[in-house]
PDB file of C-alpha atoms in Angstrom:
ATOM      1  CA  GLU J 770      18.079  14.677 -12.504  1.00 93.00           C
ATOM      2  CA  LEU J 771      16.232  16.420  -9.699  1.00 91.00           C
ATOM      3  CA  THR J 772      16.998  19.250  -7.303  1.00 89.00           C
ATOM      4  CA  ARG J 773      15.145  20.577  -4.279  1.00 85.00           C
ATOM      5  CA  SER J 774      13.575  23.814  -5.400  1.00 75.00           C
ATOM      6  CA  GLY J 775      13.478  26.210  -2.470  1.00 72.00           C
ATOM      7  CA  LEU J 776      14.963  23.388  -0.372  1.00 69.00           C
ATOM      8  CA  VAL J 777      11.540  21.696  -0.366  1.00 78.00           C
ATOM      9  CA  ILE J 778       9.873  20.911  -3.696  1.00 84.00           C
ATOM     10  CA  PRO J 779      11.484  18.353  -6.053  1.00 88.00           C
ATOM     11  CA  LYS J 780      12.173  19.923  -9.437  1.00 88.00           C
ATOM     12  CA  ILE J 781      13.146  18.033 -12.615  1.00 90.00           C
ATOM     13  CA  GLU J 782      16.273  19.626 -14.105  1.00 91.00           C
ATOM     14  CA  ARG J 783      16.757  17.318 -17.088  1.00 93.00           C
ATOM     15  CA  VAL J 784      15.995  13.862 -18.459  1.00 95.00           C
ATOM     16  CA  ILE J 785      19.121  11.693 -18.518  1.00 96.00           C
ATOM     17  CA  ILE J 786      17.722   8.621 -20.289  1.00 95.00           C
ATOM     18  CA  PRO J 787      14.452   9.155 -22.201  1.00 94.00           C
ATOM     19  CA  SER J 788      11.861   6.392 -21.953  1.00 93.00           C
ATOM     20  CA  LYS J 789       8.611   6.059 -23.878  1.00 90.00           C
ATOM     21  CA  PRO J 790       5.711   5.407 -21.484  1.00 87.00           C
ATOM     22  CA  GLN J 791       3.739   2.195 -21.941  1.00 88.00           C
ATOM     23  CA  LEU J 792       0.125   3.393 -21.856  1.00 89.00           C
ATOM     24  CA  PRO J 793      -2.548   0.691 -21.555  1.00 91.00           C
ATOM     25  CA  ALA J 794      -5.407   0.578 -24.042  1.00 92.00           C
ATOM     26  CA  ARG J 795      -7.749  -1.222 -21.636  1.00 94.00           C
ATOM     27  CA  CYS J 796      -8.523  -1.037 -17.938  1.00 94.00           C
ATOM     28  CA  PRO J 797      -6.379  -3.586 -16.070  1.00 93.00           C
ATOM     29  CA  SER J 798      -9.297  -4.308 -13.724  1.00 93.00           C
ATOM     30  CA  CYS J 799     -12.288  -4.808 -16.072  1.00 94.00           C
ATOM     31  CA  GLN J 800     -10.746  -4.637 -19.573  1.00 94.00           C
ATOM     32  CA  SER J 801     -12.981  -1.740 -20.657  1.00 94.00           C
ATOM     33  CA  GLU J 802     -11.512   0.516 -23.326  1.00 94.00           C
ATOM     34  CA  LEU J 803      -9.901   3.520 -21.692  1.00 94.00           C
ATOM     35  CA  ILE J 804     -10.812   7.127 -22.536  1.00 91.00           C
ATOM     36  CA  TRP J 805      -8.707  10.283 -22.565  1.00 89.00           C
ATOM     37  CA  ASP J 806     -10.207  13.274 -20.737  1.00 80.00           C
ATOM     38  CA  SER J 807      -7.867  16.266 -20.836  1.00 76.00           C
ATOM     39  CA  ASP J 808      -4.742  14.998 -19.010  1.00 82.00           C
ATOM     40  CA  TYR J 809      -6.426  11.898 -17.623  1.00 84.00           C
ATOM     41  CA  LEU J 810      -6.773   8.370 -18.952  1.00 89.00           C
ATOM     42  CA  TYR J 811      -9.702   6.725 -17.216  1.00 87.00           C
ATOM     43  CA  CYS J 812     -12.034   3.758 -17.257  1.00 90.00           C
ATOM     44  CA  PRO J 813     -15.668   4.713 -18.084  1.00 87.00           C
ATOM     45  CA  ASN J 814     -17.116   1.521 -16.556  1.00 88.00           C
ATOM     46  CA  LYS J 815     -17.935   3.079 -13.172  1.00 80.00           C
ATOM     47  CA  SER J 816     -20.740   0.717 -12.176  1.00 80.00           C
ATOM     48  CA  GLN J 817     -19.051  -2.635 -12.900  1.00 87.00           C
ATOM     49  CA  CYS J 818     -15.288  -2.062 -12.766  1.00 93.00           C
ATOM     50  CA  PRO J 819     -14.041  -3.940  -9.650  1.00 92.00           C
ATOM     51  CA  ALA J 820     -11.246  -1.448  -8.971  1.00 93.00           C
ATOM     52  CA  GLN J 821     -13.617   1.535  -9.163  1.00 92.00           C
ATOM     53  CA  ILE J 822     -16.216  -0.129  -6.948  1.00 93.00           C
ATOM     54  CA  GLU J 823     -13.626  -0.960  -4.295  1.00 94.00           C
ATOM     55  CA  ASN J 824     -11.930   2.436  -4.514  1.00 94.00           C
ATOM     56  CA  THR J 825     -15.294   4.204  -4.177  1.00 93.00           C
ATOM     57  CA  VAL J 826     -16.091   2.278  -0.988  1.00 95.00           C
ATOM     58  CA  GLU J 827     -12.587   2.732   0.416  1.00 95.00           C
ATOM     59  CA  HIS J 828     -12.684   6.473  -0.324  1.00 95.00           C
ATOM     60  CA  PHE J 829     -16.001   6.826   1.512  1.00 96.00           C
ATOM     61  CA  PHE J 830     -14.771   5.314   4.779  1.00 95.00           C
ATOM     62  CA  LYS J 831     -11.329   6.899   4.565  1.00 95.00           C
ATOM     63  CA  THR J 832     -12.881  10.346   4.090  1.00 95.00           C
ATOM     64  CA  LEU J 833     -15.358   9.913   6.948  1.00 93.00           C
ATOM     65  CA  ALA J 834     -12.279   9.310   9.118  1.00 89.00           C
ATOM     66  CA  ASN J 835     -14.391   8.072  12.041  1.00 89.00           C
ATOM     67  CA  VAL J 836     -14.505   4.345  11.320  1.00 88.00           C
ATOM     68  CA  ASP J 837     -11.915   1.558  11.566  1.00 89.00           C
ATOM     69  CA  GLY J 838     -11.821  -1.875   9.994  1.00 90.00           C
ATOM     70  CA  PHE J 839     -12.899  -1.046   6.442  1.00 93.00           C
ATOM     71  CA  GLY J 840      -9.508  -1.106   4.776  1.00 91.00           C
ATOM     72  CA  ARG J 841      -8.597  -2.510   1.362  1.00 92.00           C
ATOM     73  CA  LYS J 842      -8.550  -6.201   2.379  1.00 94.00           C
ATOM     74  CA  THR J 843     -11.954  -6.057   4.083  1.00 95.00           C
ATOM     75  CA  ILE J 844     -13.498  -4.186   1.152  1.00 95.00           C
ATOM     76  CA  GLU J 845     -12.069  -6.674  -1.356  1.00 94.00           C
ATOM     77  CA  LYS J 846     -13.533  -9.560   0.638  1.00 95.00           C
ATOM     78  CA  LEU J 847     -16.939  -7.860   0.784  1.00 95.00           C
ATOM     79  CA  HIS J 848     -16.832  -7.250  -2.961  1.00 94.00           C
ATOM     80  CA  GLU J 849     -15.940 -10.892  -3.628  1.00 93.00           C
ATOM     81  CA  ASN J 850     -19.155 -11.751  -1.788  1.00 95.00           C
ATOM     82  CA  GLY J 851     -21.328  -9.493  -3.944  1.00 93.00           C
ATOM     83  CA  ILE J 852     -21.284  -6.286  -1.898  1.00 94.00           C
ATOM     84  CA  ASP J 853     -20.905  -3.513  -4.481  1.00 91.00           C
ATOM     85  CA  SER J 854     -21.801  -0.298  -2.669  1.00 93.00           C
ATOM     86  CA  VAL J 855     -21.545   1.644   0.576  1.00 95.00           C
ATOM     87  CA  TYR J 856     -25.305   1.357   1.080  1.00 96.00           C
ATOM     88  CA  GLU J 857     -25.142  -2.460   0.878  1.00 96.00           C
ATOM     89  CA  ILE J 858     -22.429  -2.464   3.548  1.00 96.00           C
ATOM     90  CA  TYR J 859     -24.740  -0.605   5.928  1.00 96.00           C
ATOM     91  CA  GLN J 860     -27.419  -3.280   5.331  1.00 96.00           C
ATOM     92  CA  LEU J 861     -25.138  -6.074   6.574  1.00 95.00           C
ATOM     93  CA  ASN J 862     -25.686  -7.974   9.817  1.00 95.00           C
ATOM     94  CA  MET J 863     -23.636 -10.360  11.948  1.00 95.00           C
ATOM     95  CA  GLU J 864     -25.012 -13.467  10.279  1.00 95.00           C
ATOM     96  CA  ARG J 865     -24.257 -12.263   6.757  1.00 96.00           C
ATOM     97  CA  LEU J 866     -20.706 -11.234   7.671  1.00 96.00           C
ATOM     98  CA  GLN J 867     -20.003 -14.611   9.253  1.00 96.00           C
ATOM     99  CA  GLU J 868     -21.344 -16.358   6.156  1.00 95.00           C
ATOM    100  CA  MET J 869     -18.696 -14.452   4.182  1.00 95.00           C
ATOM    101  CA  GLY J 870     -15.957 -15.901   6.376  1.00 94.00           C
ATOM    102  CA  PHE J 871     -15.486 -13.176   8.972  1.00 95.00           C
ATOM    103  CA  GLY J 872     -15.001 -14.473  12.497  1.00 95.00           C
ATOM    104  CA  GLU J 873     -17.531 -13.632  15.187  1.00 95.00           C
ATOM    105  CA  LYS J 874     -15.277 -11.050  16.856  1.00 95.00           C
ATOM    106  CA  THR J 875     -14.316  -9.391  13.566  1.00 95.00           C
ATOM    107  CA  ALA J 876     -17.924  -9.306  12.405  1.00 95.00           C
ATOM    108  CA  GLY J 877     -18.969  -7.743  15.703  1.00 96.00           C
ATOM    109  CA  ASN J 878     -16.261  -5.112  15.435  1.00 95.00           C
ATOM    110  CA  LEU J 879     -17.313  -4.231  11.889  1.00 96.00           C
ATOM    111  CA  MET J 880     -20.942  -3.827  12.956  1.00 96.00           C
ATOM    112  CA  ASP J 881     -19.877  -1.634  15.886  1.00 96.00           C
ATOM    113  CA  GLN J 882     -17.793   0.537  13.566  1.00 95.00           C
ATOM    114  CA  LEU J 883     -20.692   1.035  11.172  1.00 96.00           C
ATOM    115  CA  GLU J 884     -22.880   2.211  14.050  1.00 95.00           C
ATOM    116  CA  ARG J 885     -20.064   4.441  15.275  1.00 93.00           C
ATOM    117  CA  SER J 886     -19.718   6.062  11.847  1.00 94.00           C
ATOM    118  CA  LYS J 887     -23.376   7.109  12.015  1.00 94.00           C
ATOM    119  CA  SER J 888     -23.540   8.197  15.657  1.00 92.00           C
ATOM    120  CA  GLU J 889     -20.298  10.188  15.973  1.00 91.00           C
ATOM    121  CA  PRO J 890     -20.655  13.845  14.904  1.00 90.00           C
ATOM    122  CA  ILE J 891     -19.201  14.535  11.466  1.00 91.00           C
ATOM    123  CA  GLU J 892     -19.104  17.725   9.401  1.00 92.00           C
ATOM    124  CA  ASP J 893     -21.593  17.762   6.538  1.00 94.00           C
ATOM    125  CA  TRP J 894     -18.848  18.881   4.115  1.00 95.00           C
ATOM    126  CA  ARG J 895     -16.774  15.810   5.033  1.00 94.00           C
ATOM    127  CA  PHE J 896     -19.807  13.580   4.497  1.00 96.00           C
ATOM    128  CA  LEU J 897     -20.331  15.159   1.067  1.00 96.00           C
ATOM    129  CA  GLY J 898     -16.653  14.757   0.210  1.00 95.00           C
ATOM    130  CA  ALA J 899     -16.867  11.039   0.965  1.00 96.00           C
ATOM    131  CA  PHE J 900     -18.897  10.539  -2.235  1.00 95.00           C
ATOM    132  CA  GLY J 901     -15.895  11.409  -4.407  1.00 91.00           C
ATOM    133  CA  ILE J 902     -17.424  14.221  -6.447  1.00 88.00           C
ATOM    134  CA  HIS J 903     -15.245  15.120  -9.429  1.00 81.00           C
ATOM    135  CA  ARG J 904     -13.142  18.260  -8.772  1.00 80.00           C
ATOM    136  CA  MET J 905     -14.562  18.532  -5.254  1.00 88.00           C
ATOM    137  CA  GLY J 906     -11.943  18.040  -2.574  1.00 89.00           C
ATOM    138  CA  LEU J 907     -12.876  18.647   1.058  1.00 91.00           C
ATOM    139  CA  GLY J 908     -11.987  22.330   0.768  1.00 90.00           C
ATOM    140  CA  ASN J 909     -14.390  22.873  -2.115  1.00 91.00           C
ATOM    141  CA  CYS J 910     -17.102  20.857  -0.340  1.00 93.00           C
ATOM    142  CA  GLU J 911     -16.841  23.094   2.703  1.00 92.00           C
ATOM    143  CA  ARG J 912     -16.760  26.243   0.546  1.00 91.00           C
ATOM    144  CA  LEU J 913     -19.904  25.177  -1.313  1.00 93.00           C
ATOM    145  CA  LEU J 914     -21.799  24.390   1.912  1.00 93.00           C
ATOM    146  CA  GLN J 915     -20.901  27.803   3.307  1.00 91.00           C
ATOM    147  CA  HIS J 916     -23.214  29.200   0.616  1.00 91.00           C
ATOM    148  CA  PHE J 917     -25.881  26.499   0.171  1.00 93.00           C
ATOM    149  CA  PRO J 918     -27.448  23.958   2.609  1.00 93.00           C
ATOM    150  CA  LEU J 919     -26.425  20.354   1.993  1.00 94.00           C
ATOM    151  CA  LEU J 920     -29.787  19.138   0.699  1.00 94.00           C
ATOM    152  CA  ASP J 921     -30.165  22.135  -1.622  1.00 94.00           C
ATOM    153  CA  ILE J 922     -26.993  21.586  -3.646  1.00 94.00           C
ATOM    154  CA  PHE J 923     -28.586  18.922  -5.860  1.00 95.00           C
ATOM    155  CA  GLY J 924     -30.877  21.549  -7.338  1.00 93.00           C
ATOM    156  CA  LEU J 925     -28.122  24.043  -8.137  1.00 92.00           C
ATOM    157  CA  ALA J 926     -27.422  25.238 -11.657  1.00 93.00           C
ATOM    158  CA  VAL J 927     -23.968  25.870 -13.075  1.00 92.00           C
ATOM    159  CA  GLU J 928     -24.514  29.618 -12.591  1.00 92.00           C
ATOM    160  CA  ASP J 929     -25.229  29.107  -8.879  1.00 92.00           C
ATOM    161  CA  ILE J 930     -21.931  27.301  -8.307  1.00 92.00           C
ATOM    162  CA  ILE J 931     -19.931  29.779 -10.400  1.00 91.00           C
ATOM    163  CA  SER J 932     -21.169  32.494  -8.025  1.00 88.00           C
ATOM    164  CA  VAL J 933     -19.092  30.883  -5.242  1.00 88.00           C
ATOM    165  CA  GLU J 934     -15.533  32.145  -5.106  1.00 83.00           C
ATOM    166  CA  GLY J 935     -13.054  29.530  -6.329  1.00 83.00           C
ATOM    167  CA  PHE J 936     -15.419  27.728  -8.745  1.00 90.00           C
ATOM    168  CA  ALA J 937     -14.709  28.273 -12.442  1.00 89.00           C
ATOM    169  CA  GLU J 938     -17.115  27.351 -15.250  1.00 90.00           C
ATOM    170  CA  LYS J 939     -15.613  23.947 -16.134  1.00 88.00           C
ATOM    171  CA  THR J 940     -15.423  22.915 -12.497  1.00 89.00           C
ATOM    172  CA  SER J 941     -19.013  24.023 -11.917  1.00 92.00           C
ATOM    173  CA  GLU J 942     -20.227  22.054 -14.937  1.00 92.00           C
ATOM    174  CA  ALA J 943     -18.423  18.932 -13.700  1.00 89.00           C
ATOM    175  CA  VAL J 944     -19.862  19.361 -10.191  1.00 93.00           C
ATOM    176  CA  VAL J 945     -23.455  19.725 -11.423  1.00 93.00           C
ATOM    177  CA  LEU J 946     -23.115  16.597 -13.574  1.00 92.00           C
ATOM    178  CA  CYS J 947     -21.517  14.555 -10.799  1.00 91.00           C
ATOM    179  CA  LEU J 948     -24.112  15.661  -8.222  1.00 94.00           C
ATOM    180  CA  LYS J 949     -26.828  14.432 -10.571  1.00 93.00           C
ATOM    181  CA  ASN J 950     -25.063  11.061 -10.903  1.00 90.00           C
ATOM    182  CA  ILE J 951     -24.571  10.495  -7.177  1.00 92.00           C
ATOM    183  CA  GLN J 952     -27.944  11.845  -6.029  1.00 94.00           C
ATOM    184  CA  PRO J 953     -29.736   8.465  -5.661  1.00 93.00           C
ATOM    185  CA  ASP J 954     -26.862   6.886  -3.703  1.00 93.00           C
ATOM    186  CA  PHE J 955     -26.365  10.039  -1.633  1.00 95.00           C
ATOM    187  CA  PHE J 956     -29.940  10.149  -0.372  1.00 96.00           C
ATOM    188  CA  ARG J 957     -30.099   6.409   0.319  1.00 95.00           C
ATOM    189  CA  ILE J 958     -27.031   6.724   2.537  1.00 96.00           C
ATOM    190  CA  TYR J 959     -28.046  10.092   4.021  1.00 96.00           C
ATOM    191  CA  GLN J 960     -31.350   8.600   5.178  1.00 95.00           C
ATOM    192  CA  LEU J 961     -29.495   6.030   7.287  1.00 95.00           C
ATOM    193  CA  GLY J 962     -29.256   8.751   9.934  1.00 94.00           C
ATOM    194  CA  PHE J 963     -25.742  10.142  10.163  1.00 94.00           C
ATOM    195  CA  ASN J 964     -25.047  12.679  12.907  1.00 93.00           C
ATOM    196  CA  LEU J 965     -24.087  15.597  10.655  1.00 93.00           C
ATOM    197  CA  LEU J 966     -22.784  18.952  11.856  1.00 90.00           C
ATOM    198  CA  THR J 967     -24.266  21.669   9.654  1.00 89.00           C
ATOM    199  CA  THR J 968     -21.829  24.114   8.099  1.00 88.00           C
ATOM    200  CA  PRO J 969     -22.892  27.661   9.034  1.00 84.00           C
ATOM    201  CA  LEU J 970     -23.817  29.722   5.993  1.00 84.00           C
ATOM    202  CA  ILE J 971     -21.653  32.784   5.404  1.00 78.00           C
ATOM    203  CA  ALA J 972     -24.520  35.138   6.258  1.00 60.00           C
ATOM    204  CA  ASP J 973     -25.332  33.136   9.399  1.00 56.00           C
ATOM    205  CA  GLN J 974     -21.693  33.168  10.478  1.00 53.00           C
ATOM    206  CA  ALA J 975     -21.655  36.952  10.350  1.00 49.00           C
ATOM    207  CA  ASP J 976     -24.775  37.180  12.506  1.00 53.00           C
ATOM    208  CA  ALA J 977     -23.754  34.477  14.951  1.00 48.00           C
ATOM    209  CA  ALA J 978     -20.235  35.730  15.460  1.00 46.00           C
ATOM    210  CA  ASN J 979     -21.258  39.368  15.921  1.00 55.00           C
ATOM    211  CA  HIS J 980     -17.851  40.253  14.551  1.00 66.00           C
ATOM    212  CA  GLY J 981     -16.094  38.698  17.546  1.00 79.00           C
ATOM    213  CA  PRO J 982     -12.326  38.689  18.093  1.00 87.00           C
ATOM    214  CA  ILE J 983     -11.549  36.023  15.457  1.00 88.00           C
ATOM    215  CA  PHE J 984     -14.328  36.732  12.963  1.00 82.00           C
ATOM    216  CA  ASN J 985     -12.910  36.743   9.417  1.00 78.00           C
ATOM    217  CA  LYS J 986      -9.380  36.170  10.790  1.00 86.00           C
ATOM    218  CA  VAL J 987      -7.036  33.582   9.269  1.00 89.00           C
ATOM    219  CA  ILE J 988      -5.767  31.228  11.969  1.00 92.00           C
ATOM    220  CA  VAL J 989      -3.244  28.395  11.845  1.00 92.00           C
ATOM    221  CA  PHE J 990      -3.028  25.870  14.705  1.00 92.00           C
ATOM    222  CA  THR J 991       0.207  23.978  15.324  1.00 91.00           C
ATOM    223  CA  GLY J 992       1.740  21.790  18.006  1.00 90.00           C
ATOM    224  CA  ALA J 993       0.196  19.645  20.749  1.00 90.00           C
ATOM    225  CA  MET J 994      -2.676  21.288  22.633  1.00 92.00           C
ATOM    226  CA  LYS J 995      -3.518  20.697  26.305  1.00 91.00           C
ATOM    227  CA  ARG J 996      -6.972  22.168  26.823  1.00 89.00           C
ATOM    228  CA  ALA J 997      -8.653  20.806  23.715  1.00 88.00           C
ATOM    229  CA  LYS J 998      -7.986  18.642  20.684  1.00 88.00           C
ATOM    230  CA  ARG J 999      -6.624  20.610  17.751  1.00 89.00           C
ATOM    231  CA  ASP J1000      -9.398  19.411  15.405  1.00 86.00           C
ATOM    232  CA  GLU J1001     -12.025  20.621  17.875  1.00 86.00           C
ATOM    233  CA  MET J1002     -10.306  24.002  18.120  1.00 90.00           C
ATOM    234  CA  LYS J1003     -10.410  24.300  14.330  1.00 88.00           C
ATOM    235  CA  LYS J1004     -14.132  23.490  14.246  1.00 82.00           C
ATOM    236  CA  GLU J1005     -14.925  26.042  16.952  1.00 85.00           C
ATOM    237  CA  ALA J1006     -12.845  28.697  15.193  1.00 86.00           C
ATOM    238  CA  LYS J1007     -14.798  28.140  11.976  1.00 81.00           C
ATOM    239  CA  ARG J1008     -18.095  28.397  13.836  1.00 77.00           C
ATOM    240  CA  ALA J1009     -16.902  31.759  15.165  1.00 79.00           C
ATOM    241  CA  GLY J1010     -16.379  32.980  11.616  1.00 77.00           C
ATOM    242  CA  ALA J1011     -12.622  32.429  11.339  1.00 82.00           C
ATOM    243  CA  LYS J1012     -10.800  30.940   8.354  1.00 82.00           C
ATOM    244  CA  VAL J1013      -8.502  28.085   9.357  1.00 86.00           C
ATOM    245  CA  GLY J1014      -5.318  27.674   7.331  1.00 85.00           C
ATOM    246  CA  SER J1015      -2.941  24.722   7.101  1.00 81.00           C
ATOM    247  CA  SER J1016       0.282  26.741   6.790  1.00 84.00           C
ATOM    248  CA  VAL J1017       1.464  30.218   7.708  1.00 87.00           C
ATOM    249  CA  THR J1018       1.447  32.794   4.921  1.00 86.00           C
ATOM    250  CA  GLY J1019       1.535  36.570   4.729  1.00 84.00           C
ATOM    251  CA  ASN J1020      -2.282  36.538   5.012  1.00 85.00           C
ATOM    252  CA  THR J1021      -2.306  34.642   8.339  1.00 90.00           C
ATOM    253  CA  ASP J1022      -3.496  36.708  11.312  1.00 92.00           C
ATOM    254  CA  TYR J1023      -2.753  34.316  14.189  1.00 93.00           C
ATOM    255  CA  LEU J1024      -0.490  31.308  14.696  1.00 93.00           C
ATOM    256  CA  VAL J1025      -1.767  29.421  17.738  1.00 94.00           C
ATOM    257  CA  ALA J1026       1.190  27.396  18.995  1.00 92.00           C
ATOM    258  CA  GLY J1027       0.825  24.517  21.402  1.00 91.00           C
ATOM    259  CA  GLU J1028       3.661  22.437  22.811  1.00 89.00           C
ATOM    260  CA  LYS J1029       6.632  21.027  20.864  1.00 86.00           C
ATOM    261  CA  VAL J1030       6.711  23.717  18.193  1.00 86.00           C
ATOM    262  CA  GLY J1031      10.137  24.580  16.792  1.00 83.00           C
ATOM    263  CA  GLU J1032      11.512  28.095  17.273  1.00 84.00           C
ATOM    264  CA  ALA J1033      12.241  28.301  13.541  1.00 82.00           C
ATOM    265  CA  LYS J1034       8.531  27.965  12.760  1.00 83.00           C
ATOM    266  CA  ILE J1035       7.569  30.617  15.294  1.00 88.00           C
ATOM    267  CA  ASN J1036      10.283  33.009  14.141  1.00 87.00           C
ATOM    268  CA  ALA J1037       9.260  32.522  10.514  1.00 86.00           C
ATOM    269  CA  ALA J1038       5.696  33.474  11.440  1.00 89.00           C
ATOM    270  CA  LYS J1039       6.837  36.589  13.290  1.00 89.00           C
ATOM    271  CA  GLU J1040       8.936  37.627  10.299  1.00 89.00           C
ATOM    272  CA  LYS J1041       5.743  37.576   8.212  1.00 89.00           C
ATOM    273  CA  GLY J1042       4.040  39.833  10.755  1.00 90.00           C
ATOM    274  CA  VAL J1043       1.861  37.044  12.133  1.00 92.00           C
ATOM    275  CA  ALA J1044       0.805  37.292  15.773  1.00 92.00           C
ATOM    276  CA  VAL J1045       1.892  34.170  17.657  1.00 93.00           C
ATOM    277  CA  LEU J1046      -0.389  33.109  20.515  1.00 93.00           C
ATOM    278  CA  SER J1047       0.051  30.377  23.078  1.00 92.00           C
ATOM    279  CA  GLU J1048      -2.909  28.093  23.700  1.00 93.00           C
ATOM    280  CA  ASP J1049      -3.807  30.023  26.885  1.00 92.00           C
ATOM    281  CA  GLU J1050      -3.485  33.379  25.107  1.00 93.00           C
ATOM    282  CA  TYR J1051      -5.799  32.151  22.359  1.00 93.00           C
ATOM    283  CA  PHE J1052      -8.511  31.081  24.821  1.00 91.00           C
ATOM    284  CA  ALA J1053      -8.061  34.393  26.662  1.00 91.00           C
ATOM    285  CA  LEU J1054      -8.671  36.185  23.363  1.00 90.00           C
ATOM    286  CA  LEU J1055     -11.938  34.264  23.073  1.00 88.00           C
ATOM    287  CA  GLY J1056     -12.821  35.202  26.644  1.00 85.00           C
ATOM    288  CA  GLN J1057     -12.647  31.608  27.868  1.00 80.00           C
TER     289      GLN J1057
END
């Protein structure tokens, strides 16, 4: 029996009919014996488990978010033909793809998308997040790169990562271990020449922003924008030293509202003491 806690979050009130879970002893993909790690039951066969290989590749392209065509079906077909890693995918050519059964047009599109994924600008923290580092979501990747350059993180000690706000000891230990494991693959792929946007270091942000109008302010963007894409506005705000939030809280300084934003959302922000700016007012604040 469930209710909506706070009219939003599902909350379990009680169990009506108990049921004992059927936990597998072996991985359904490769039949390796499963291991408990805290609250997780996982397969340790990372290098040869088909499901893990395919999920790793799928996660990479999904996280880059600048490439089409490499969905589950395509990745499964590549794996069936002996392609076991992201790096091997970037070594493919038209002839090899057609030998696998892809049509000429599809093969051409896939090659174009691979080139696009390297040439289009992408944040270095997103690129790092694409490698699926344990306990490192995109937020933690960005936070880490605000304190250390991308290529320096592989030499960090646990104590270095703990010094970053938001990283506890166990998380830091897991990150150091995982960085060591992915280092060879990371550098092979990095050297393919991706167009990475460097995350400004905290100290550099302070100097570059000169404590401008949005430096160290928490900003939330909502609605459809006319003068710029919302993602681009977020990137520029971060470069100016602002912190970009996903939802309005009592700590939010500005809600930048584009078109088609409900009055309820705006009123709720005002009730929290958040300044609500239109798109034009926001650019005026920046002096643009």
